[in-house]
Amino acid sequence: MKNKKQVISIAAIFLLLVFIASALSKNNDSNQLGAAALKPGIANGIYVVNAESSTLLRSLDEGKTWKEVANSSSLYRPYGVAVSTSGVIYVTDAGNLKVLKSIDGGTTWTDTTNNMQTMGPFAVATSGKNIVYVTDGIGNRIFKSVDAGASWVDITNNAVLNHPFGIAVGPAGAVYVTNYSVNTIFKSTNGGASWTEITNGGAFNIPGGVAVGPNGTVYVTNTGNNTVLKSTNGGTTWTDTTNGGAFYVPLAIATAGPGVVYVSNYDGNKILKSTNSGGTWIDISNGGAFSLPAGIGIR
């Protein structure tokens, strides 16, 4: 029999999915949540999108303080955020079925969806200055742009997708995608030309966000059982790195310097941080106005 905490967690996940479907219903499509981004080095900017309040928050001091840099006048139900090496911010504006970008820190936004025929943009990740990846969690596709969103191509190819959630790019260019409906993880080492499943016995339970550290360590949030898994060998094996972290529907995940990991508690409205690869976790929410934080991006 499930205990009370398990029942509440399952209910929270159900409400999460209902919330997303409702947010997208005005476009007669459905769903999406948030995801990850990564940049080597110590974070000098942490960006978090809030799905409920349709806001983008930023911290320039490792979570000590938070400032709103975009709100519902520009965004509607954002779920993913990523920042390129040149400082361009990309947000999946799920409620409007768009991918937006800002070149001025969030003051103004332009629609970069262009030829992407998405049914529900969810996670977004960047690689270098101009390469951008987006998951379509309803259409079960992966899109890639090599020109900062001016054009997009479908790189799903042989990946067997069923509601892909998170997407991340490693330091060597490998791309990782989570499948929340079927508890699998896929990896591409050739920019999406082909994909390999790397679940390999990992105890995945509704995997949400994925992130890759500068040393190649892969992290995945399990929204179904409030855990974080990691692999230090490219997905060959997985270990639980929750280690006392107070996770409650952990969703977005991002990395900065070696061992530095950030996770959003979607249902708990908190941001947690580890500086030792998940050995221990601290709360860096510090009064930030979080409201269903769905995506984290690191500058």
Tab-separated table of C-alpha atoms in Angstrom:
chain	number	residue	atom	x	y	z
A	1	MET	CA	0.000	0.000	0.000
A	2	LYS	CA	1.276	3.477	-0.852
A	3	ASN	CA	2.004	5.739	2.099
A	4	LYS	CA	0.553	9.248	2.356
A	5	LYS	CA	3.667	10.919	0.911
A	6	GLN	CA	3.635	8.658	-2.150
A	7	VAL	CA	-0.065	9.322	-2.758
A	8	ILE	CA	0.447	13.083	-2.476
A	9	SER	CA	3.430	12.945	-4.835
A	10	ILE	CA	1.494	10.987	-7.468
A	11	ALA	CA	-1.402	13.423	-7.142
A	12	ALA	CA	0.955	16.364	-7.568
A	13	ILE	CA	2.374	14.872	-10.754
A	14	PHE	CA	-1.123	14.280	-12.087
A	15	LEU	CA	-2.054	17.886	-11.368
A	16	LEU	CA	1.151	18.996	-13.053
A	17	LEU	CA	0.186	17.232	-16.276
A	18	VAL	CA	-3.384	18.530	-16.095
A	19	PHE	CA	-2.065	22.057	-15.552
A	20	ILE	CA	0.106	21.862	-18.659
A	21	ALA	CA	-2.662	20.436	-20.819
A	22	SER	CA	-4.976	23.187	-19.618
A	23	ALA	CA	-2.403	25.877	-20.365
A	24	LEU	CA	-2.108	24.702	-23.949
A	25	SER	CA	-5.770	23.973	-24.551
A	26	LYS	CA	-6.475	27.417	-25.947
A	27	ASN	CA	-4.406	26.356	-28.982
A	28	ASN	CA	-6.212	23.017	-29.306
A	29	ASP	CA	-2.942	21.231	-28.581
A	30	SER	CA	-1.407	19.962	-25.391
A	31	ASN	CA	1.438	20.056	-23.037
A	32	GLN	CA	4.934	20.709	-21.832
A	33	LEU	CA	7.095	21.280	-18.832
A	34	GLY	CA	10.558	22.554	-18.215
A	35	ALA	CA	14.126	21.452	-18.423
A	36	ALA	CA	17.771	22.235	-18.323
A	37	ALA	CA	20.749	24.098	-19.602
A	38	LEU	CA	24.449	24.029	-18.858
A	39	LYS	CA	27.535	26.113	-19.185
A	40	PRO	CA	30.998	25.205	-17.858
A	41	GLY	CA	32.317	27.396	-15.067
A	42	ILE	CA	30.797	28.992	-12.004
A	43	ALA	CA	27.318	30.334	-12.652
A	44	ASN	CA	27.156	34.110	-12.971
A	45	GLY	CA	23.477	34.003	-13.770
A	46	ILE	CA	20.767	31.522	-12.776
A	47	TYR	CA	17.496	31.803	-14.701
A	48	VAL	CA	14.240	30.139	-13.620
A	49	VAL	CA	10.909	30.148	-15.480
A	50	ASN	CA	7.696	29.860	-13.469
A	51	ALA	CA	4.910	28.015	-15.262
A	52	GLU	CA	2.073	29.246	-13.076
A	53	SER	CA	2.904	32.955	-12.860
A	54	SER	CA	4.449	33.112	-16.363
A	55	THR	CA	7.578	34.856	-15.100
A	56	LEU	CA	11.336	34.592	-15.536
A	57	LEU	CA	13.505	35.139	-12.463
A	58	ARG	CA	17.251	35.718	-12.389
A	59	SER	CA	19.876	35.531	-9.668
A	60	LEU	CA	23.336	37.007	-10.127
A	61	ASP	CA	24.613	35.966	-6.699
A	62	GLU	CA	24.131	32.182	-6.595
A	63	GLY	CA	20.580	32.375	-5.308
A	64	LYS	CA	21.045	34.875	-2.490
A	65	THR	CA	18.608	37.247	-4.203
A	66	TRP	CA	16.212	36.930	-7.136
A	67	LYS	CA	14.832	39.493	-9.582
A	68	GLU	CA	11.967	39.232	-12.046
A	69	VAL	CA	13.213	39.999	-15.566
A	70	ALA	CA	10.141	38.984	-17.594
A	71	ASN	CA	6.457	38.451	-16.806
A	72	SER	CA	3.121	37.558	-18.323
A	73	SER	CA	3.238	40.553	-20.627
A	74	SER	CA	5.877	38.610	-22.608
A	75	LEU	CA	5.418	34.984	-21.533
A	76	TYR	CA	2.534	32.554	-21.193
A	77	ARG	CA	3.139	29.288	-19.345
A	78	PRO	CA	6.903	29.022	-19.989
A	79	TYR	CA	8.439	25.634	-19.223
A	80	GLY	CA	12.032	25.616	-20.426
A	81	VAL	CA	14.895	28.110	-20.405
A	82	ALA	CA	18.462	27.976	-21.693
A	83	VAL	CA	21.224	30.527	-22.196
A	84	SER	CA	23.761	30.391	-25.026
A	85	THR	CA	27.457	31.126	-24.577
A	86	SER	CA	26.811	34.565	-26.076
A	87	GLY	CA	24.156	35.322	-23.448
A	88	VAL	CA	21.053	34.870	-25.613
A	89	ILE	CA	18.132	33.575	-23.521
A	90	TYR	CA	15.754	31.023	-25.054
A	91	VAL	CA	12.386	30.201	-23.470
A	92	THR	CA	9.800	27.630	-24.530
A	93	ASP	CA	6.574	29.615	-24.272
A	94	ALA	CA	4.372	26.552	-24.075
A	95	GLY	CA	1.066	28.349	-23.649
A	96	ASN	CA	1.565	30.048	-27.010
A	97	LEU	CA	3.356	27.135	-28.703
A	98	LYS	CA	6.393	29.315	-29.329
A	99	VAL	CA	10.111	29.455	-28.721
A	100	LEU	CA	11.142	32.948	-27.715
A	101	LYS	CA	14.583	34.512	-27.424
A	102	SER	CA	15.976	37.640	-25.832
A	103	ILE	CA	19.290	39.274	-26.636
A	104	ASP	CA	18.989	41.943	-23.938
A	105	GLY	CA	18.646	39.934	-20.734
A	106	GLY	CA	14.878	39.491	-20.913
A	107	THR	CA	13.797	43.083	-21.593
A	108	THR	CA	12.446	42.280	-25.057
A	109	TRP	CA	11.566	39.002	-26.783
A	110	THR	CA	11.283	37.804	-30.365
A	111	ASP	CA	9.486	34.750	-31.700
A	112	THR	CA	12.006	32.270	-33.112
A	113	THR	CA	9.578	29.411	-33.725
A	114	ASN	CA	9.667	30.095	-37.484
A	115	ASN	CA	9.303	26.793	-39.402
A	116	MET	CA	9.117	24.605	-36.274
A	117	GLN	CA	5.729	22.874	-36.401
A	118	THR	CA	5.551	21.995	-32.734
A	119	MET	CA	2.540	20.676	-30.867
A	120	GLY	CA	4.021	21.558	-27.502
A	121	PRO	CA	7.523	23.003	-26.959
A	122	PHE	CA	8.857	21.886	-23.636
A	123	ALA	CA	12.582	21.716	-22.914
A	124	VAL	CA	15.282	23.797	-24.555
A	125	ALA	CA	19.065	23.436	-24.509
A	126	THR	CA	21.910	25.276	-26.190
A	127	SER	CA	25.339	24.318	-27.446
A	128	GLY	CA	27.827	27.058	-28.143
A	129	LYS	CA	26.609	30.306	-29.685
A	130	ASN	CA	24.013	29.244	-32.265
A	131	ILE	CA	22.944	25.610	-31.751
A	132	VAL	CA	19.585	25.168	-30.015
A	133	TYR	CA	17.585	21.995	-29.256
A	134	VAL	CA	13.881	21.813	-28.321
A	135	THR	CA	11.723	18.837	-27.340
A	136	ASP	CA	8.122	18.556	-28.538
A	137	GLY	CA	6.471	16.599	-25.757
A	138	ILE	CA	3.140	16.169	-27.523
A	139	GLY	CA	4.343	15.625	-31.068
A	140	ASN	CA	7.096	13.306	-29.757
A	141	ARG	CA	9.831	15.037	-31.709
A	142	ILE	CA	13.166	16.771	-31.237
A	143	PHE	CA	14.036	19.939	-33.135
A	144	LYS	CA	17.447	21.469	-33.772
A	145	SER	CA	18.559	24.869	-35.012
A	146	VAL	CA	22.122	25.690	-36.029
A	147	ASP	CA	21.390	29.363	-36.689
A	148	ALA	CA	20.057	30.605	-33.346
A	149	GLY	CA	16.447	29.767	-34.164
A	150	ALA	CA	16.225	31.205	-37.681
A	151	SER	CA	15.342	27.721	-38.968
A	152	TRP	CA	14.690	24.287	-37.477
A	153	VAL	CA	15.014	20.656	-38.546
A	154	ASP	CA	13.409	17.547	-37.049
A	155	ILE	CA	16.183	15.283	-35.697
A	156	THR	CA	13.979	12.663	-34.055
A	157	ASN	CA	15.136	10.019	-36.557
A	158	ASN	CA	15.323	6.612	-34.814
A	159	ALA	CA	14.638	7.865	-31.271
A	160	VAL	CA	11.585	6.069	-29.837
A	161	LEU	CA	9.906	8.953	-28.067
A	162	ASN	CA	6.831	9.028	-25.863
A	163	HIS	CA	6.371	12.454	-24.302
A	164	PRO	CA	10.002	13.606	-24.246
A	165	PHE	CA	10.642	15.926	-21.314
A	166	GLY	CA	14.183	17.160	-20.765
A	167	ILE	CA	17.055	17.768	-23.145
A	168	ALA	CA	20.692	18.630	-22.478
A	169	VAL	CA	24.005	18.815	-24.310
A	170	GLY	CA	27.253	17.540	-22.821
A	171	PRO	CA	30.700	19.148	-23.105
A	172	ALA	CA	31.651	16.751	-25.922
A	173	GLY	CA	28.434	17.509	-27.826
A	174	ALA	CA	26.408	14.435	-26.842
A	175	VAL	CA	22.668	15.153	-26.597
A	176	TYR	CA	20.470	13.521	-23.940
A	177	VAL	CA	16.649	13.308	-23.894
A	178	THR	CA	14.265	11.962	-21.231
A	179	ASN	CA	11.007	10.109	-21.997
A	180	TYR	CA	8.655	10.574	-19.068
A	181	SER	CA	5.828	8.283	-20.200
A	182	VAL	CA	8.016	5.211	-20.718
A	183	ASN	CA	10.874	5.897	-18.272
A	184	THR	CA	13.693	5.862	-20.815
A	185	ILE	CA	16.717	8.004	-21.660
A	186	PHE	CA	18.124	8.476	-25.176
A	187	LYS	CA	21.541	9.745	-26.241
A	188	SER	CA	22.968	10.976	-29.537
A	189	THR	CA	26.673	11.466	-30.174
A	190	ASN	CA	26.250	12.823	-33.709
A	191	GLY	CA	23.977	15.813	-33.300
A	192	GLY	CA	20.746	13.826	-33.565
A	193	ALA	CA	21.528	11.818	-36.697
A	194	SER	CA	20.974	8.663	-34.631
A	195	TRP	CA	19.970	7.809	-31.062
A	196	THR	CA	20.770	5.056	-28.557
A	197	GLU	CA	18.767	4.156	-25.461
A	198	ILE	CA	20.943	4.383	-22.328
A	199	THR	CA	18.376	3.585	-19.641
A	200	ASN	CA	20.476	0.531	-18.687
A	201	GLY	CA	18.667	-0.515	-15.532
A	202	GLY	CA	18.409	2.975	-14.068
A	203	ALA	CA	15.534	3.255	-11.588
A	204	PHE	CA	13.684	5.894	-13.597
A	205	ASN	CA	10.215	6.915	-12.509
A	206	ILE	CA	8.739	9.660	-14.708
A	207	PRO	CA	12.123	11.180	-15.615
A	208	GLY	CA	11.865	14.936	-16.031
A	209	GLY	CA	14.880	17.159	-16.484
A	210	VAL	CA	18.355	16.153	-17.614
A	211	ALA	CA	21.650	18.022	-17.333
A	212	VAL	CA	25.300	17.277	-18.016
A	213	GLY	CA	28.193	18.637	-15.980
A	214	PRO	CA	31.461	19.936	-17.473
A	215	ASN	CA	33.088	16.607	-16.580
A	216	GLY	CA	30.413	14.644	-18.461
A	217	THR	CA	28.376	13.495	-15.451
A	218	VAL	CA	24.716	13.123	-16.455
A	219	TYR	CA	21.946	14.001	-13.974
A	220	VAL	CA	18.237	13.145	-14.294
A	221	THR	CA	15.336	14.157	-12.055
A	222	ASN	CA	12.754	11.492	-11.203
A	223	THR	CA	9.488	13.358	-10.703
A	224	GLY	CA	7.666	10.127	-9.883
A	225	ASN	CA	9.588	9.225	-6.740
A	226	ASN	CA	11.360	12.470	-5.766
A	227	THR	CA	14.903	11.363	-6.547
A	228	VAL	CA	17.873	12.484	-8.640
A	229	LEU	CA	19.981	9.922	-10.514
A	230	LYS	CA	23.418	10.415	-12.013
A	231	SER	CA	25.758	8.569	-14.341
A	232	THR	CA	29.494	9.146	-14.504
A	233	ASN	CA	30.017	6.904	-17.529
A	234	GLY	CA	27.674	8.304	-20.161
A	235	GLY	CA	24.646	6.312	-19.068
A	236	THR	CA	26.167	2.850	-18.735
A	237	THR	CA	25.231	2.765	-15.037
A	238	TRP	CA	23.150	5.012	-12.776
A	239	THR	CA	23.249	5.816	-9.049
A	240	ASP	CA	20.876	7.663	-6.735
A	241	THR	CA	22.317	11.024	-5.671
A	242	THR	CA	19.306	12.325	-3.746
A	243	ASN	CA	21.215	12.084	-0.447
A	244	GLY	CA	18.749	13.798	1.838
A	245	GLY	CA	17.695	16.480	-0.633
A	246	ALA	CA	14.195	17.692	0.225
A	247	PHE	CA	12.789	17.009	-3.238
A	248	TYR	CA	9.088	17.183	-3.955
A	249	VAL	CA	8.338	16.643	-7.635
A	250	PRO	CA	11.850	17.649	-8.758
A	251	LEU	CA	11.652	18.770	-12.358
A	252	ALA	CA	14.232	21.102	-13.890
A	253	ILE	CA	17.928	20.468	-13.425
A	254	ALA	CA	21.024	22.361	-14.573
A	255	THR	CA	24.761	22.354	-13.945
A	256	ALA	CA	27.503	24.984	-13.722
A	257	GLY	CA	31.041	24.283	-12.494
A	258	PRO	CA	32.348	20.814	-11.592
A	259	GLY	CA	29.945	19.235	-9.111
A	260	VAL	CA	27.574	22.237	-9.074
A	261	VAL	CA	23.965	21.171	-9.705
A	262	TYR	CA	20.658	23.038	-9.431
A	263	VAL	CA	17.203	21.397	-9.154
A	264	SER	CA	13.736	22.935	-9.064
A	265	ASN	CA	11.080	21.567	-6.740
A	266	TYR	CA	8.107	22.022	-9.047
A	267	ASP	CA	5.478	21.333	-6.413
A	268	GLY	CA	7.450	22.789	-3.503
A	269	ASN	CA	8.366	26.077	-5.236
A	270	LYS	CA	12.010	25.863	-4.259
A	271	ILE	CA	15.438	25.746	-5.890
A	272	LEU	CA	18.026	23.376	-4.416
A	273	LYS	CA	21.772	23.410	-5.052
A	274	SER	CA	24.606	20.936	-4.594
A	275	THR	CA	28.290	21.798	-4.841
A	276	ASN	CA	29.504	18.194	-4.546
A	277	SER	CA	27.735	16.354	-7.376
A	278	GLY	CA	24.657	15.612	-5.296
A	279	GLY	CA	26.429	14.579	-2.110
A	280	THR	CA	24.489	17.229	-0.165
A	281	TRP	CA	21.845	19.815	-1.060
A	282	ILE	CA	20.916	23.289	0.193
A	283	ASP	CA	17.880	25.487	-0.432
A	284	ILE	CA	18.755	28.686	-2.360
A	285	SER	CA	15.181	29.899	-2.881
A	286	ASN	CA	15.743	32.802	-0.462
A	287	GLY	CA	12.462	34.609	-0.952
A	288	GLY	CA	12.318	34.189	-4.732
A	289	ALA	CA	8.765	34.416	-6.082
A	290	PHE	CA	8.667	30.855	-7.381
A	291	SER	CA	5.375	29.520	-8.696
A	292	LEU	CA	5.710	26.061	-10.244
A	293	PRO	CA	9.374	26.525	-11.318
A	294	ALA	CA	9.623	24.438	-14.467
A	295	GLY	CA	12.943	25.331	-16.080
A	296	ILE	CA	16.447	26.359	-15.036
A	297	GLY	CA	19.091	27.905	-17.271
A	298	ILE	CA	22.676	28.790	-16.362
A	299	ARG	CA	24.744	31.586	-17.862
